[in-house]
PDB file of C-alpha atoms (C1' of nucleotides) in Angstrom:
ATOM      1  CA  UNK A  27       0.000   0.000   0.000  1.00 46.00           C
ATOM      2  CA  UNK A  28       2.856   2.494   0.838  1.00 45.00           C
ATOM      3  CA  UNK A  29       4.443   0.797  -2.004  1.00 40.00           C
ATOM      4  CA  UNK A  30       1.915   2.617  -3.830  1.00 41.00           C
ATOM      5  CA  UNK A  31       3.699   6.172  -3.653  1.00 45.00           C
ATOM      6  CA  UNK A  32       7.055   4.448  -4.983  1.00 43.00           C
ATOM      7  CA  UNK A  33       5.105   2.897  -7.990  1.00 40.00           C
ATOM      8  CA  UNK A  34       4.116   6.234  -9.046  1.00 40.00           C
ATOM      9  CA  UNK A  35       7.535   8.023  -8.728  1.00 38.00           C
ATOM     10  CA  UNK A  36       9.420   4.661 -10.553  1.00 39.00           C
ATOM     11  CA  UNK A  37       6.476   4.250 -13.202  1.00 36.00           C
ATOM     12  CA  UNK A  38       7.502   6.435 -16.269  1.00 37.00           C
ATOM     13  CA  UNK A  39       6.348   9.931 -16.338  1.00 39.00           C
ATOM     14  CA  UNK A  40       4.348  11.932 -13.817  1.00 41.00           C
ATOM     15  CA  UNK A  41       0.890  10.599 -13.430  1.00 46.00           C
ATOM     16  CA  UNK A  42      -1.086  13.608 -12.055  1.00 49.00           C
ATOM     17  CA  UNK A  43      -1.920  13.099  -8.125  1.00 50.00           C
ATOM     18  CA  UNK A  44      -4.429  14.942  -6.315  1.00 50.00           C
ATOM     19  CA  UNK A  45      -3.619  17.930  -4.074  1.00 52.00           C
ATOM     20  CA  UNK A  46      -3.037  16.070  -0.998  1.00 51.00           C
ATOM     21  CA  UNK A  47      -0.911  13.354  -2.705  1.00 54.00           C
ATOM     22  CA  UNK A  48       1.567  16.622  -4.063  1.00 56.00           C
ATOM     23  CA  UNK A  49       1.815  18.025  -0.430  1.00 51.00           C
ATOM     24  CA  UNK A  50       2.329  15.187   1.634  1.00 53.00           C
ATOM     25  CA  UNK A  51       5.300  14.331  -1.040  1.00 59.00           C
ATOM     26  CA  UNK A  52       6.638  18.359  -0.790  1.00 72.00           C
ATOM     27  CA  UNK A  53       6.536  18.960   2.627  1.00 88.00           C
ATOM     28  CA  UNK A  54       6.107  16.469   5.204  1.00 89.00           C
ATOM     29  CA  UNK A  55       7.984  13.455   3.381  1.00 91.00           C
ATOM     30  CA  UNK A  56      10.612  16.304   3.159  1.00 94.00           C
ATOM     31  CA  UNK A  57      10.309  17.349   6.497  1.00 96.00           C
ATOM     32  CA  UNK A  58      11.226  13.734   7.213  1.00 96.00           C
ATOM     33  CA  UNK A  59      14.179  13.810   4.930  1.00 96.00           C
ATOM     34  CA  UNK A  60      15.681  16.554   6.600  1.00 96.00           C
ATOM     35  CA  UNK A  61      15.150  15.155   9.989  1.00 98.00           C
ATOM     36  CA  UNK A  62      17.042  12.085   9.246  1.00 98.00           C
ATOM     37  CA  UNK A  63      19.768  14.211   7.270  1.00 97.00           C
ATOM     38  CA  UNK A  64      20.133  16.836  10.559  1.00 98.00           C
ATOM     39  CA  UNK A  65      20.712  13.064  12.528  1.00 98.00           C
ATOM     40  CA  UNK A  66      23.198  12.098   9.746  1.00 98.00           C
ATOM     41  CA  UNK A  67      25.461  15.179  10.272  1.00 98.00           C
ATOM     42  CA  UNK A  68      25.386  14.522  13.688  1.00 98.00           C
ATOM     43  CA  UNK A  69      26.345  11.462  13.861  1.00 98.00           C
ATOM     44  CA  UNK A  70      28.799  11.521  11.729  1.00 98.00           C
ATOM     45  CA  UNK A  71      30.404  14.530  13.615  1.00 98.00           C
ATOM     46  CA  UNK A  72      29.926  13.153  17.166  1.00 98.00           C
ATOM     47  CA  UNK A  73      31.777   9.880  16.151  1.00 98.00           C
ATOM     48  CA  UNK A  74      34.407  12.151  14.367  1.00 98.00           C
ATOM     49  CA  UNK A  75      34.624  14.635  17.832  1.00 97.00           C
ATOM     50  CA  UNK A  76      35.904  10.510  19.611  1.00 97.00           C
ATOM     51  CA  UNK A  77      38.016  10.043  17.052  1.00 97.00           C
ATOM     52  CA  UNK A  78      36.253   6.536  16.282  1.00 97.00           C
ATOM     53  CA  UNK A  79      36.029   4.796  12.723  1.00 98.00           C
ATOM     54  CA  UNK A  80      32.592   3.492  11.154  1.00 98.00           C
ATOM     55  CA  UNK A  81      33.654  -0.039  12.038  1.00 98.00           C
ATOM     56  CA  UNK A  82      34.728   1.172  15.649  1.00 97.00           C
ATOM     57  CA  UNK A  83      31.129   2.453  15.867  1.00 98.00           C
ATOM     58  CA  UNK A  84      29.435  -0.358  14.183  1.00 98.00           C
ATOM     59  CA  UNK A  85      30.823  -2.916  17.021  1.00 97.00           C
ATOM     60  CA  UNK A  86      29.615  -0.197  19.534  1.00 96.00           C
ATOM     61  CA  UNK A  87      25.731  -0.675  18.331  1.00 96.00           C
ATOM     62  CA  UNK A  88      26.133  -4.322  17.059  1.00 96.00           C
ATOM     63  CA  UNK A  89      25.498  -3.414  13.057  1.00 97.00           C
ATOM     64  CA  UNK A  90      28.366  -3.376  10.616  1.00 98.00           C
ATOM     65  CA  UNK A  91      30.747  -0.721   8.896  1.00 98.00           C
ATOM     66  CA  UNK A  92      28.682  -0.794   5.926  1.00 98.00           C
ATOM     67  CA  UNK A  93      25.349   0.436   7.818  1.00 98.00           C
ATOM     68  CA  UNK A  94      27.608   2.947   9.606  1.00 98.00           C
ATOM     69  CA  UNK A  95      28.039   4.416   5.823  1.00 98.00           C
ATOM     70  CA  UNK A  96      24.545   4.219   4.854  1.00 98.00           C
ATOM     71  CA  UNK A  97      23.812   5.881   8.209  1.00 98.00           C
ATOM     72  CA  UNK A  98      25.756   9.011   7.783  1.00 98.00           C
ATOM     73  CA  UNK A  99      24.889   9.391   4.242  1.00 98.00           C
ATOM     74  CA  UNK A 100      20.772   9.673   5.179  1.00 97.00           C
ATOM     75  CA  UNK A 101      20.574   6.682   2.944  1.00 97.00           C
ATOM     76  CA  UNK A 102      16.724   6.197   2.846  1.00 96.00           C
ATOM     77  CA  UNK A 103      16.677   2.515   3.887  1.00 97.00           C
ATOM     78  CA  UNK A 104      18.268   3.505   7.452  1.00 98.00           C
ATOM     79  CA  UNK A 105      15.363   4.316   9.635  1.00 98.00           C
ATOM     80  CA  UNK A 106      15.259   7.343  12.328  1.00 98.00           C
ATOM     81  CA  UNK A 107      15.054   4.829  15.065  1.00 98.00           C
ATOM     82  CA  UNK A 108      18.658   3.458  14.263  1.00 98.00           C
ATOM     83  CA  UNK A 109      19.964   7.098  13.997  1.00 98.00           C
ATOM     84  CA  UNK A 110      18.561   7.701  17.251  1.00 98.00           C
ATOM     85  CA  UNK A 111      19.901   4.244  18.729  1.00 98.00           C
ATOM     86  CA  UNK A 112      23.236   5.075  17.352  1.00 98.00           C
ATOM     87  CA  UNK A 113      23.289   8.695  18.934  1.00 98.00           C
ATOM     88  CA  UNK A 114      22.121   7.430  21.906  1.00 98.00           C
ATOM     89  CA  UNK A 115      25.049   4.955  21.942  1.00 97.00           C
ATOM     90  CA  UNK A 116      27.691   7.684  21.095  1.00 97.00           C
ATOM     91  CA  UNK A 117      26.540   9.152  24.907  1.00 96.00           C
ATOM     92  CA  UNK A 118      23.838  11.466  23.268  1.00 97.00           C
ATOM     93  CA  UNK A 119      21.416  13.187  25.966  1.00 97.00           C
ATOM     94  CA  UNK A 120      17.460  13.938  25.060  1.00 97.00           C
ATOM     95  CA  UNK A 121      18.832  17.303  24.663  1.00 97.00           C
ATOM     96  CA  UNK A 122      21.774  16.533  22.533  1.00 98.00           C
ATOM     97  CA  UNK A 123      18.996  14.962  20.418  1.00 98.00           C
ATOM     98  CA  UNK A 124      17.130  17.941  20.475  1.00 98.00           C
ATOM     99  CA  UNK A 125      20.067  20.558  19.507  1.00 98.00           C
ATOM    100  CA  UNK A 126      20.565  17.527  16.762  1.00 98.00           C
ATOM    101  CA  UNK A 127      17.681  18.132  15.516  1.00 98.00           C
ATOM    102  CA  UNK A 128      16.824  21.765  15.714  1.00 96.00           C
ATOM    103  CA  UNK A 129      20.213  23.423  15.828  1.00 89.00           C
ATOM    104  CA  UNK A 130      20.125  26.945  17.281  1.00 84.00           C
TER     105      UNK A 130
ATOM    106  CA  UNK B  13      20.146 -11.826  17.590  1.00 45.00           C
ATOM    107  CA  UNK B  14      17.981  -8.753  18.817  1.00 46.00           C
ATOM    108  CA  UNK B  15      15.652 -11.090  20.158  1.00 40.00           C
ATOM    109  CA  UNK B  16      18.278 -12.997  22.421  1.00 41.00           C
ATOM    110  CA  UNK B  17      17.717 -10.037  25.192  1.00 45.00           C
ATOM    111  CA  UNK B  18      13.984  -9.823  25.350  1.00 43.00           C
ATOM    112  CA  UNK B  19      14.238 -13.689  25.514  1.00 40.00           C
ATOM    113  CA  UNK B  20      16.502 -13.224  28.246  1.00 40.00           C
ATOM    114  CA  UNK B  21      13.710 -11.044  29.860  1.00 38.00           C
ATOM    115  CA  UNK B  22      11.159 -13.014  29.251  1.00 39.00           C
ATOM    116  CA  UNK B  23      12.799 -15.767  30.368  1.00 36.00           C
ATOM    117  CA  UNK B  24      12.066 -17.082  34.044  1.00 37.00           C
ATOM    118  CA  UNK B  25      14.249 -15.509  36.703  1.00 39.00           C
ATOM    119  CA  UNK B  26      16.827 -13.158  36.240  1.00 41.00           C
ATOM    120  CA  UNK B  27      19.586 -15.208  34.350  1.00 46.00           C
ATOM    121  CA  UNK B  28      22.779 -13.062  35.282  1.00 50.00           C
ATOM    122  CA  UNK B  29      24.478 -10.969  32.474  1.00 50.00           C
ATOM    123  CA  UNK B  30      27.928  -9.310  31.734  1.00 50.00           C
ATOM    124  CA  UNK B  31      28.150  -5.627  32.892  1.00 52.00           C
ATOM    125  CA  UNK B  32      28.145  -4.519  29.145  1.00 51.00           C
ATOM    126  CA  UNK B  33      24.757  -6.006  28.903  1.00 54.00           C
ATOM    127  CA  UNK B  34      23.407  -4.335  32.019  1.00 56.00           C
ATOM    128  CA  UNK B  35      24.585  -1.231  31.170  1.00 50.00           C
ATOM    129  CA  UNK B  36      22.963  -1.190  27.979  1.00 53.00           C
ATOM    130  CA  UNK B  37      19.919  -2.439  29.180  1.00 58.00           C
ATOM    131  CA  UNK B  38      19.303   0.478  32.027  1.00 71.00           C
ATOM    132  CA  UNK B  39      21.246   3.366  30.436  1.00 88.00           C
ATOM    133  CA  UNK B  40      21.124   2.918  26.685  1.00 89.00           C
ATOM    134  CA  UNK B  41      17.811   1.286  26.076  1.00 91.00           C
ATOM    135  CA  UNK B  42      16.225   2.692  28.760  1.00 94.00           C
ATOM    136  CA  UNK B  43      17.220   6.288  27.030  1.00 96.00           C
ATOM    137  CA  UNK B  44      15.364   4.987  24.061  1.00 96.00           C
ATOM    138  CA  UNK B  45      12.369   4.129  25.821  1.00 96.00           C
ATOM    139  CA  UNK B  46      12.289   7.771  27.556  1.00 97.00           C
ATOM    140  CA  UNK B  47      12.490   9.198  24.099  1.00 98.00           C
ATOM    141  CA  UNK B  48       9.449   6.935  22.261  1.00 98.00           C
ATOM    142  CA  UNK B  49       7.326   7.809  25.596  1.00 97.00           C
ATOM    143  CA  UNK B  50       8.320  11.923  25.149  1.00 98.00           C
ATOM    144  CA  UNK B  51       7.179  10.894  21.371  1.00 98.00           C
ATOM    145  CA  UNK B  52       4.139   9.409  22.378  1.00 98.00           C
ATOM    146  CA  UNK B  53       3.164  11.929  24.866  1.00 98.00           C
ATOM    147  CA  UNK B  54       3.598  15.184  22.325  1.00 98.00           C
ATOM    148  CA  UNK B  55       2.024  13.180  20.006  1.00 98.00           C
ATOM    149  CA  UNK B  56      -1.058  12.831  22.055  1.00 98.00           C
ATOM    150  CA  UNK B  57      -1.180  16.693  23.263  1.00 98.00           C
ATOM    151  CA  UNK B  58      -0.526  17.567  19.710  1.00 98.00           C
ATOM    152  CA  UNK B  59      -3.394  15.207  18.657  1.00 98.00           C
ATOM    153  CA  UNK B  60      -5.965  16.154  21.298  1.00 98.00           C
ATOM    154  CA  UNK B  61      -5.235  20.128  20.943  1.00 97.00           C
ATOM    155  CA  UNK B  62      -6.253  19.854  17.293  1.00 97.00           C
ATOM    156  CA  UNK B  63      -9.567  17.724  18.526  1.00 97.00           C
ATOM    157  CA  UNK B  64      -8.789  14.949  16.820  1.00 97.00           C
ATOM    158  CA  UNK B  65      -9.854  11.369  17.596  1.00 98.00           C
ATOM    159  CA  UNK B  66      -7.139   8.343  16.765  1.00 98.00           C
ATOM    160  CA  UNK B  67      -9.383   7.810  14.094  1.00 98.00           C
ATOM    161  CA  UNK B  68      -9.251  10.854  12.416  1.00 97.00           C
ATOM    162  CA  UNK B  69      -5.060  11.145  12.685  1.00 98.00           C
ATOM    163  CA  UNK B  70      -4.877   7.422  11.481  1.00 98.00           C
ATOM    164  CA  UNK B  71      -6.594   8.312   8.332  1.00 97.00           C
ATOM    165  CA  UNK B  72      -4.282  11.668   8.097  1.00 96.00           C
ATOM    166  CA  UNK B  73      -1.177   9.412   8.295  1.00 96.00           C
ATOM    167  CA  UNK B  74      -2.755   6.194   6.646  1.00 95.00           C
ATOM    168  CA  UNK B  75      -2.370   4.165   9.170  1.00 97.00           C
ATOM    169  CA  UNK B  76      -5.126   2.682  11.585  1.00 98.00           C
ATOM    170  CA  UNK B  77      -7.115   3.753  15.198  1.00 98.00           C
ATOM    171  CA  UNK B  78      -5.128   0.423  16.955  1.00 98.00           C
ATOM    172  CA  UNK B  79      -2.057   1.181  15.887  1.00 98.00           C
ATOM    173  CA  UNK B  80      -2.374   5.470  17.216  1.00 98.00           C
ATOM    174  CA  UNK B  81      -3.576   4.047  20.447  1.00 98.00           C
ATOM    175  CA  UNK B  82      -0.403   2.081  20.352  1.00 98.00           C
ATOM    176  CA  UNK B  83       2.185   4.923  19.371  1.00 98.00           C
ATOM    177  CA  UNK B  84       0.164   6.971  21.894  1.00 98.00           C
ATOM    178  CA  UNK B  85       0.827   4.324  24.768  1.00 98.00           C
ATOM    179  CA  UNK B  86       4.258   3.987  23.645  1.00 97.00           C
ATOM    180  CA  UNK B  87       4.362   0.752  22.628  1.00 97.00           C
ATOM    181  CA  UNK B  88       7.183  -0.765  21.747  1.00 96.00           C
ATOM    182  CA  UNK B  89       6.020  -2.220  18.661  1.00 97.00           C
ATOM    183  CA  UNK B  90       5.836   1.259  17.445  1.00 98.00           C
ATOM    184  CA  UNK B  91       8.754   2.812  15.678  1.00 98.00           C
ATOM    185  CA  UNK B  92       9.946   6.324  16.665  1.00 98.00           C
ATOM    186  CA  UNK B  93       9.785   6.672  12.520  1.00 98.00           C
ATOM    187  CA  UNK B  94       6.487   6.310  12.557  1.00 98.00           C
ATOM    188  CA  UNK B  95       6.015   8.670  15.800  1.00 98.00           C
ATOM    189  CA  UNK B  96       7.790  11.589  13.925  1.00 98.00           C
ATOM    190  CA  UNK B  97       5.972  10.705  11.058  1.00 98.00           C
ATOM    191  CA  UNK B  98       2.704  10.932  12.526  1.00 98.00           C
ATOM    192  CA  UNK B  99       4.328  14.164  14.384  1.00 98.00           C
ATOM    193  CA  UNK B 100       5.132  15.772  10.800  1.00 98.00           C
ATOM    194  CA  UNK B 101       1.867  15.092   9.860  1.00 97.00           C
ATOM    195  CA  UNK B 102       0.390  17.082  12.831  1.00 97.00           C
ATOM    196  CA  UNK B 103       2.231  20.329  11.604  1.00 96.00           C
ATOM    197  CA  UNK B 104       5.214  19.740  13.729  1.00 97.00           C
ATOM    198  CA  UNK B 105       8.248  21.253  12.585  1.00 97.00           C
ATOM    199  CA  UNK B 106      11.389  20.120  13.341  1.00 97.00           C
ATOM    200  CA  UNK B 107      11.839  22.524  16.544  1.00 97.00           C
ATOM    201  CA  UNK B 108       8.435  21.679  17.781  1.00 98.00           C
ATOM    202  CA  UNK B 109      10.122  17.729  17.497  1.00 98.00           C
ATOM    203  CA  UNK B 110      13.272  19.249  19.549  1.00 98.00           C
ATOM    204  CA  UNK B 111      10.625  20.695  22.311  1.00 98.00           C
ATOM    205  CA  UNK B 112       9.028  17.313  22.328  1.00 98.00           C
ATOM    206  CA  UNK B 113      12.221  15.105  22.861  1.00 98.00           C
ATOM    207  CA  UNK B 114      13.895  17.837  25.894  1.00 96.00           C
ATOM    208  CA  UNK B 115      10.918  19.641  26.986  1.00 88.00           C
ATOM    209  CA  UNK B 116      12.686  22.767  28.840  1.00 84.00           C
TER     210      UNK B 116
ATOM    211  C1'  DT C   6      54.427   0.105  -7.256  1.00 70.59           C
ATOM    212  C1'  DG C   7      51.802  -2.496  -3.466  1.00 70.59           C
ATOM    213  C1'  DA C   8      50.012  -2.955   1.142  1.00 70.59           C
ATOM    214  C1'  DC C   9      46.981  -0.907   4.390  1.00 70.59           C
ATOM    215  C1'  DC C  10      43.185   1.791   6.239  1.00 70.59           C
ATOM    216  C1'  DG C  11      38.797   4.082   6.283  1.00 70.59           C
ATOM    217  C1'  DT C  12      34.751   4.756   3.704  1.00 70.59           C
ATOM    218  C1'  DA C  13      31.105   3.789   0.022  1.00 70.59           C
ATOM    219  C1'  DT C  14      27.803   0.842  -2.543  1.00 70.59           C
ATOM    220  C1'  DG C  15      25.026  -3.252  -3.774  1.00 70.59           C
ATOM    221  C1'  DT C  16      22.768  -7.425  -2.376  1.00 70.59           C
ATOM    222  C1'  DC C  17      20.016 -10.606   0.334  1.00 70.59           C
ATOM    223  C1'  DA C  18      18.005 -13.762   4.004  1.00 70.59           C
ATOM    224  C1'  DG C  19      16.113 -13.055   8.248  1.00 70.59           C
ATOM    225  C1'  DA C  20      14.181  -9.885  11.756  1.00 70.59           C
ATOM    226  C1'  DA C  21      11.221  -6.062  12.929  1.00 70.59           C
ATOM    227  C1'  DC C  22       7.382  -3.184  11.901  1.00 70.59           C
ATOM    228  C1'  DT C  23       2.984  -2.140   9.630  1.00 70.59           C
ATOM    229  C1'  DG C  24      -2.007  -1.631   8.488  1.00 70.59           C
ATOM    230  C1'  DA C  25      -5.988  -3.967   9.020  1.00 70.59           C
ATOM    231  C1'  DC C  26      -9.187  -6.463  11.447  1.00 70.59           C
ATOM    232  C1'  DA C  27     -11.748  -8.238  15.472  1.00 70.59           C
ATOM    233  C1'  DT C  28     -12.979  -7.361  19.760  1.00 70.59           C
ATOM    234  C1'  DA C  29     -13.207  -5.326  24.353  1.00 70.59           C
ATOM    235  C1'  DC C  30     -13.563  -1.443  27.361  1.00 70.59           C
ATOM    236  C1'  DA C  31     -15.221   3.312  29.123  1.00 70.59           C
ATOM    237  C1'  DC C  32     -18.232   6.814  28.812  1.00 70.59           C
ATOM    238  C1'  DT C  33     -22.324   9.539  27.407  1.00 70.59           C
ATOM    239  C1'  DA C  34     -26.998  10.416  25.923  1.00 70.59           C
ATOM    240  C1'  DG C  35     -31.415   8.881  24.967  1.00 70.59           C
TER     241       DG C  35
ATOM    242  C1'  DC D  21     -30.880  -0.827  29.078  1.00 70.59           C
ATOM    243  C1'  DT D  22     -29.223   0.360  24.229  1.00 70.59           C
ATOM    244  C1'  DA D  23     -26.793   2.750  20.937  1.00 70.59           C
ATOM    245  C1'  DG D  24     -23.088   5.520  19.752  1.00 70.59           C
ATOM    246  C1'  DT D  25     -18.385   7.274  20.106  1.00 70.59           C
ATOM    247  C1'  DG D  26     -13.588   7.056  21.270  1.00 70.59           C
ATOM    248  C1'  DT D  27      -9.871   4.294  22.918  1.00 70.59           C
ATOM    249  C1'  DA D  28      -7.263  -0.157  24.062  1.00 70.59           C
ATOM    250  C1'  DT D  29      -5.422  -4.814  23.037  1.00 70.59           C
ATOM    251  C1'  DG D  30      -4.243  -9.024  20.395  1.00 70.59           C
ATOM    252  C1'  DT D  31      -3.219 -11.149  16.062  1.00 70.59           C
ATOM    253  C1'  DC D  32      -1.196 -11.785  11.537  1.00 70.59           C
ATOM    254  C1'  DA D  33       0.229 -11.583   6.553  1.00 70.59           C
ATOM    255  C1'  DG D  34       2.754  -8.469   3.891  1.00 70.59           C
ATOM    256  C1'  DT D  35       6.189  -4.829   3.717  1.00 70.59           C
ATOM    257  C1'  DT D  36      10.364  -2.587   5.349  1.00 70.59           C
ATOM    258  C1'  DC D  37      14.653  -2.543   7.719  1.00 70.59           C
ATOM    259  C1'  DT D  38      18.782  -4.932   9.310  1.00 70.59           C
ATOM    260  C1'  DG D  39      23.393  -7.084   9.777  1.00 70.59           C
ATOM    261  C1'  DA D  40      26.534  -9.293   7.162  1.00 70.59           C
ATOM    262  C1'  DC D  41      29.144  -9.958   3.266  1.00 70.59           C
ATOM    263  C1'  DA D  42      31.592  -8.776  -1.017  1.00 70.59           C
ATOM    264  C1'  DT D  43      33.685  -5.453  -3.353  1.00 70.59           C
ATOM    265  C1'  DA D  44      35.133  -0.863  -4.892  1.00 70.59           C
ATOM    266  C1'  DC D  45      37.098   3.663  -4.014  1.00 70.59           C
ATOM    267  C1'  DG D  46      40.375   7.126  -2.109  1.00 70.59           C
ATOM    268  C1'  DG D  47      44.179   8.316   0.543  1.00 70.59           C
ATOM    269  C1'  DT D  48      48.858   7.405   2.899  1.00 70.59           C
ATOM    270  C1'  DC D  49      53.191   5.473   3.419  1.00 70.59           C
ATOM    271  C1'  DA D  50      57.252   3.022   2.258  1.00 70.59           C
TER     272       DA D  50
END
DNA sequence: TGACCGTATGTCAGAACTGACATACACTAG
DNA sequence: CTAGTGTATGTCAGTTCTGACATACGGTCA
């Protein structure tokens, strides 16, 4: 069903979606975007700041080098939740998160 | 290999661990759970300010009634993807999420 | 040059999450 | 009581995400 969204976009051309289908694309699936991009950057800087390597951080939240990657890149098949794990692991307060997320 | 530690949970008795794993358990995890339960609480504020029943905010994020009682109760079967989803779709913007996660 | 290190990209079987459904509960109004 | 409305809980098939692996890329050093 969400595979529905996908079909359109891969399908050739633009089939014409209703208003509601256009906005939820623009803005809140971009919203979304940027969140997990803002959790990228700081990941990747906060394992930079210790001086740790992808694979040093992979062992640390029991994935693998290559997720590490995908991670900091906002690759779209790496989910908030593992951004937020990974912070988390990296000593990240709610408030870290927060600055993370909405930086002043 | 995720599911080794709720096993160990739901396991009878209290089958000792290593430090590491104790330590995860009540800082790291428990971190996470404080965060999905922040989540789940703006979420429902956010939901009930706009007079909205779980009906009415399942349909606005195409999901179902059971499953917004169950982000609302913090399940953990939810993901905090789909909490900031369902967030986004509220209006929030990405300092509202910020507010929600360390509340000042 | 070649060896090494850190990072990036593609793939896939297995694990986790999802929407939907059924059903139960709590409350209110008739 | 009965009906209606909103919320909670359990289940499950289908979708999405995950760790692991292979492999490629870029830089450094000898």
């Amino acid at each position: 069903m969400r595979a529905s969204k996908k079909a359109k976009l891969t399908g050739r051309g633009w089939k014409v979606g209703d208003t509601k289908e256009f906005l939820d694309l623009s803005s809140e699936e971009a919203a979304l975007i940027e969140l997990r991009l803002k959790l990228a950057e700081g990941l990747k800087a906060r394992r930079k700041r210790k001086r740790l390597t992808q694979h040093d951080l992979a062992a640390a939240v029991q994935s693998s080098q290559s997720r590490v990657a995908k991670m900091e890149s906002g690759d779209p098949t790496v989910s908030i939740d593992l951004l937020m794990r990974s912070l988390i692991a990296l000593g990240a307060s709610r408030r870290d998160l927060a600055r993370i997320i909405a930086p002043r």
